[in-house]
XYZ file of C-alpha atoms in Angstrom:
274
model
C -0.709 -25.472 -41.899
C -3.093 -24.435 -45.111
C 0.446 -23.106 -46.770
C 2.765 -26.345 -45.936
C -0.241 -28.165 -47.331
C -0.219 -26.811 -50.509
C 3.219 -26.718 -51.001
C 3.152 -30.068 -49.861
C 1.041 -31.218 -52.597
C 3.094 -29.987 -55.201
C 6.621 -30.970 -54.107
C 4.565 -34.893 -54.501
C 4.240 -33.714 -57.916
C 7.351 -32.745 -58.603
C 8.739 -36.058 -56.945
C 6.198 -37.896 -59.728
C 6.205 -36.452 -62.571
C 9.510 -34.548 -62.364
C 12.192 -35.121 -65.728
C 15.282 -36.836 -64.008
C 18.216 -34.808 -64.844
C 20.761 -37.731 -65.102
C 20.013 -40.609 -67.664
C 20.693 -44.399 -66.512
C 24.404 -44.518 -65.058
C 26.377 -47.472 -65.223
C 26.452 -47.287 -61.627
C 22.592 -46.998 -61.479
C 19.690 -46.859 -63.364
C 17.356 -44.020 -62.219
C 14.561 -44.922 -59.716
C 10.812 -45.340 -61.418
C 9.112 -42.379 -59.419
C 5.824 -42.820 -62.094
C 5.441 -45.678 -59.831
C 5.091 -43.958 -56.952
C 1.681 -43.105 -55.429
C 0.066 -39.486 -54.252
C -0.799 -39.359 -50.670
C -4.569 -39.401 -50.100
C -4.734 -37.880 -46.639
C -3.043 -34.204 -46.339
C 0.793 -34.333 -45.290
C 3.271 -31.071 -44.053
C 6.385 -31.399 -44.578
C 9.142 -29.429 -42.458
C 9.960 -26.850 -45.496
C 12.657 -25.010 -42.870
C 14.782 -28.613 -43.621
C 17.553 -27.745 -46.467
C 15.943 -28.661 -49.586
C 17.792 -32.436 -50.209
C 16.433 -33.325 -47.225
C 12.812 -31.577 -47.463
C 12.490 -33.709 -50.512
C 13.991 -36.852 -48.851
C 10.897 -36.524 -46.297
C 8.687 -36.124 -49.426
C 9.937 -39.283 -51.281
C 9.247 -41.148 -47.777
C 5.887 -39.817 -47.253
C 5.280 -41.072 -51.258
C 7.380 -44.841 -50.497
C 4.650 -44.921 -47.735
C 1.348 -44.647 -50.057
C 2.901 -47.083 -52.434
C 1.755 -50.883 -51.058
C 4.853 -52.095 -53.953
C 7.444 -50.182 -51.996
C 8.832 -50.319 -48.070
C 11.752 -48.010 -47.260
C 13.443 -50.558 -44.875
C 16.017 -47.934 -43.830
C 17.251 -44.317 -44.439
C 20.452 -42.224 -43.461
C 22.369 -45.662 -43.251
C 26.222 -44.811 -41.924
C 29.007 -46.659 -43.047
C 31.382 -46.583 -40.064
C 34.685 -48.582 -39.679
C 35.332 -49.854 -36.338
C 37.711 -46.949 -35.278
C 33.891 -45.133 -35.685
C 35.361 -42.992 -39.454
C 32.511 -42.607 -41.234
C 32.800 -44.148 -45.040
C 29.716 -43.033 -46.282
C 26.142 -43.044 -45.818
C 23.061 -44.479 -48.258
C 20.290 -42.101 -48.565
C 17.912 -45.077 -48.347
C 17.656 -49.032 -48.646
C 13.801 -49.984 -49.683
C 11.809 -52.746 -50.479
C 10.349 -53.914 -53.935
C 8.092 -56.177 -53.079
C 7.454 -56.753 -56.792
C 9.896 -57.953 -57.925
C 11.861 -58.621 -54.628
C 14.857 -56.676 -55.202
C 15.924 -54.609 -52.106
C 17.477 -51.058 -53.421
C 20.185 -48.756 -52.670
C 18.241 -45.759 -53.637
C 20.122 -41.829 -53.858
C 18.630 -38.346 -54.321
C 19.903 -35.256 -55.171
C 17.914 -32.482 -55.811
C 20.532 -29.712 -57.990
C 20.402 -27.148 -60.201
C 23.161 -25.891 -62.444
C 24.065 -22.406 -64.597
C 25.594 -22.732 -67.717
C 28.856 -20.985 -67.632
C 30.406 -20.864 -71.601
C 34.356 -19.699 -71.192
C 36.954 -19.449 -74.056
C 38.208 -23.601 -73.064
C 35.166 -25.488 -72.157
C 31.652 -24.800 -70.504
C 30.936 -24.872 -66.707
C 28.250 -26.016 -64.980
C 28.097 -24.212 -61.555
C 25.450 -24.300 -58.701
C 23.670 -20.810 -57.832
C 26.941 -21.800 -54.674
C 30.017 -21.968 -56.696
C 31.455 -23.881 -54.627
C 29.076 -27.274 -56.742
C 29.373 -27.624 -59.697
C 28.169 -31.029 -62.127
C 31.012 -32.207 -63.344
C 32.625 -32.711 -59.111
C 28.909 -34.156 -58.488
C 29.259 -36.619 -61.306
C 32.433 -37.930 -60.655
C 31.604 -38.215 -56.563
C 28.091 -40.085 -57.803
C 29.789 -42.327 -59.800
C 32.566 -43.074 -58.040
C 31.231 -43.016 -54.728
C 28.449 -42.500 -53.445
C 26.339 -45.148 -55.969
C 29.217 -47.686 -55.147
C 28.767 -47.423 -51.354
C 26.767 -50.441 -50.709
C 29.203 -52.447 -53.279
C 32.047 -51.903 -51.647
C 31.160 -51.659 -48.412
C 28.511 -54.909 -47.869
C 30.009 -55.795 -44.502
C 29.695 -52.609 -43.129
C 25.664 -52.752 -43.291
C 23.595 -53.412 -40.782
C 23.185 -57.079 -40.679
C 20.396 -57.553 -41.747
C 21.399 -56.564 -44.662
C 24.778 -58.332 -45.270
C 23.162 -61.572 -47.090
C 20.545 -59.644 -49.779
C 21.865 -58.830 -53.402
C 21.746 -55.127 -53.242
C 20.385 -53.353 -56.575
C 21.485 -49.074 -56.658
C 19.570 -46.753 -57.833
C 19.665 -43.007 -58.132
C 16.952 -40.189 -58.580
C 18.338 -37.003 -59.585
C 15.798 -33.995 -60.159
C 16.380 -30.413 -60.927
C 17.154 -28.337 -63.619
C 20.075 -26.984 -66.428
C 19.704 -23.147 -67.085
C 21.177 -22.248 -70.299
C 22.650 -18.138 -70.329
C 19.742 -16.307 -72.252
C 23.070 -15.411 -74.831
C 23.441 -19.368 -75.075
C 23.293 -19.974 -79.132
C 22.960 -24.054 -78.273
C 21.987 -26.100 -75.211
C 24.300 -27.459 -73.057
C 25.161 -30.790 -73.053
C 27.399 -32.881 -70.975
C 27.826 -36.853 -70.285
C 24.743 -38.283 -68.225
C 22.844 -34.969 -68.499
C 19.531 -36.090 -69.315
C 18.602 -34.196 -72.337
C 14.713 -34.612 -72.332
C 15.597 -33.097 -68.511
C 14.115 -29.303 -67.559
C 15.512 -26.109 -68.804
C 15.773 -23.263 -68.049
C 17.878 -20.162 -68.557
C 20.011 -17.680 -66.069
C 21.293 -14.090 -66.695
C 22.923 -11.766 -64.325
C 20.992 -8.564 -62.281
C 22.698 -5.726 -64.410
C 21.218 -7.388 -67.802
C 17.098 -8.164 -66.851
C 16.516 -4.742 -67.886
C 17.783 -4.897 -70.969
C 16.565 -8.641 -71.708
C 12.926 -8.683 -70.901
C 10.052 -6.238 -72.062
C 9.280 -3.637 -70.213
C 6.165 -4.530 -67.879
C 7.364 -7.543 -66.984
C 6.774 -8.637 -63.691
C 8.950 -11.499 -61.637
C 7.408 -13.415 -59.054
C 9.446 -15.348 -56.948
C 9.984 -19.084 -56.787
C 10.361 -20.337 -53.041
C 13.389 -22.586 -52.731
C 10.847 -25.863 -51.502
C 9.404 -25.469 -55.297
C 12.672 -24.871 -56.857
C 12.680 -28.510 -58.445
C 8.592 -28.042 -59.393
C 8.220 -27.397 -63.198
C 6.032 -24.422 -64.191
C 2.995 -26.250 -65.978
C 2.785 -27.597 -62.196
C 2.826 -24.426 -60.669
C 0.684 -22.263 -62.833
C -2.163 -21.978 -60.670
C 0.124 -21.017 -57.467
C 0.039 -17.657 -56.443
C 3.342 -16.003 -56.257
C 4.868 -13.084 -54.624
C 6.118 -10.357 -56.420
C 9.977 -9.653 -56.910
C 11.538 -6.403 -57.822
C 14.835 -5.945 -60.087
C 15.667 -3.525 -57.651
C 15.895 -5.839 -54.342
C 19.529 -6.338 -53.259
C 20.709 -9.693 -54.247
C 23.488 -11.648 -52.703
C 22.364 -14.982 -53.988
C 20.659 -16.557 -56.995
C 16.906 -15.742 -57.394
C 14.672 -18.213 -59.514
C 11.554 -16.642 -61.114
C 8.522 -17.320 -63.425
C 8.472 -14.003 -65.025
C 4.576 -12.597 -66.541
C 4.587 -10.510 -68.967
C 1.147 -8.095 -69.804
C 0.171 -8.612 -73.480
C -3.264 -8.081 -75.592
C -4.904 -10.988 -74.061
C -3.919 -10.842 -70.663
C -0.721 -12.075 -68.990
C 1.289 -14.766 -70.382
C 3.479 -16.700 -68.124
C 7.398 -17.746 -69.658
C 7.550 -21.428 -69.674
C 10.562 -21.877 -68.515
C 12.208 -20.749 -65.478
C 14.957 -17.859 -64.697
C 17.822 -18.092 -62.726
C 18.598 -14.476 -62.157
C 22.150 -14.234 -60.616
C 23.531 -11.499 -58.749
C 26.547 -9.455 -60.722
C 30.038 -10.746 -60.755
C 28.590 -14.939 -60.528
C 29.836 -17.455 -60.667
C 32.419 -16.046 -57.459
C 34.809 -18.782 -58.545
């Protein structure tokens, strides 16, 4: 499948070169993705997987292509004797250079900054998700699993010292009317940024003749400069909206088409539905 091969290549580039959404956390530093090697042979990822699982698949392929690392286990379930699951480690990875055994947590996240009188909210496209809840869960639970429940790991890993790292990529979208970029604890100030607005405001905000190009969900994490040469399907403002849509805005000018350098999330009227 040619399209699957093309999109897979963009995913790999995004993981290797994309800026982390979070800074180093006390519970886990950023994983150095820039050390990963691009696969030499064509790889066809399953684009029907949910976004998080799709990027887990992509990371596995990058690890296979990088002699420095070996993925020893994926999706390691931690269960009590009664069978109750306490959590799951995304990856256990051997760093052959340092000898470290790494517990790596991977997440692909997008948040839209919503300013209220009291504070700034950071819901995801699905308003049940939000940045502050995710950060708290990572710091108090996910990144501490290997430390808290070492005795529940597979036997071959119980004697090893384990270093925990995190890899969170994605984008923060400020509202088009925001006066300044949103700041939050541990949010990488150099991370990827976009803008968002409600569909009812698009005609007033964008210049007449702007062409909107639909960014398919598997490519949401890919910075626009990585996608610059990719042809994207056109999206129209009058299409029915029941979810957030990520688009590239292309404007006509005297010198031809020019792409806006940031992605836009166009949200249904009434978002966020809290």
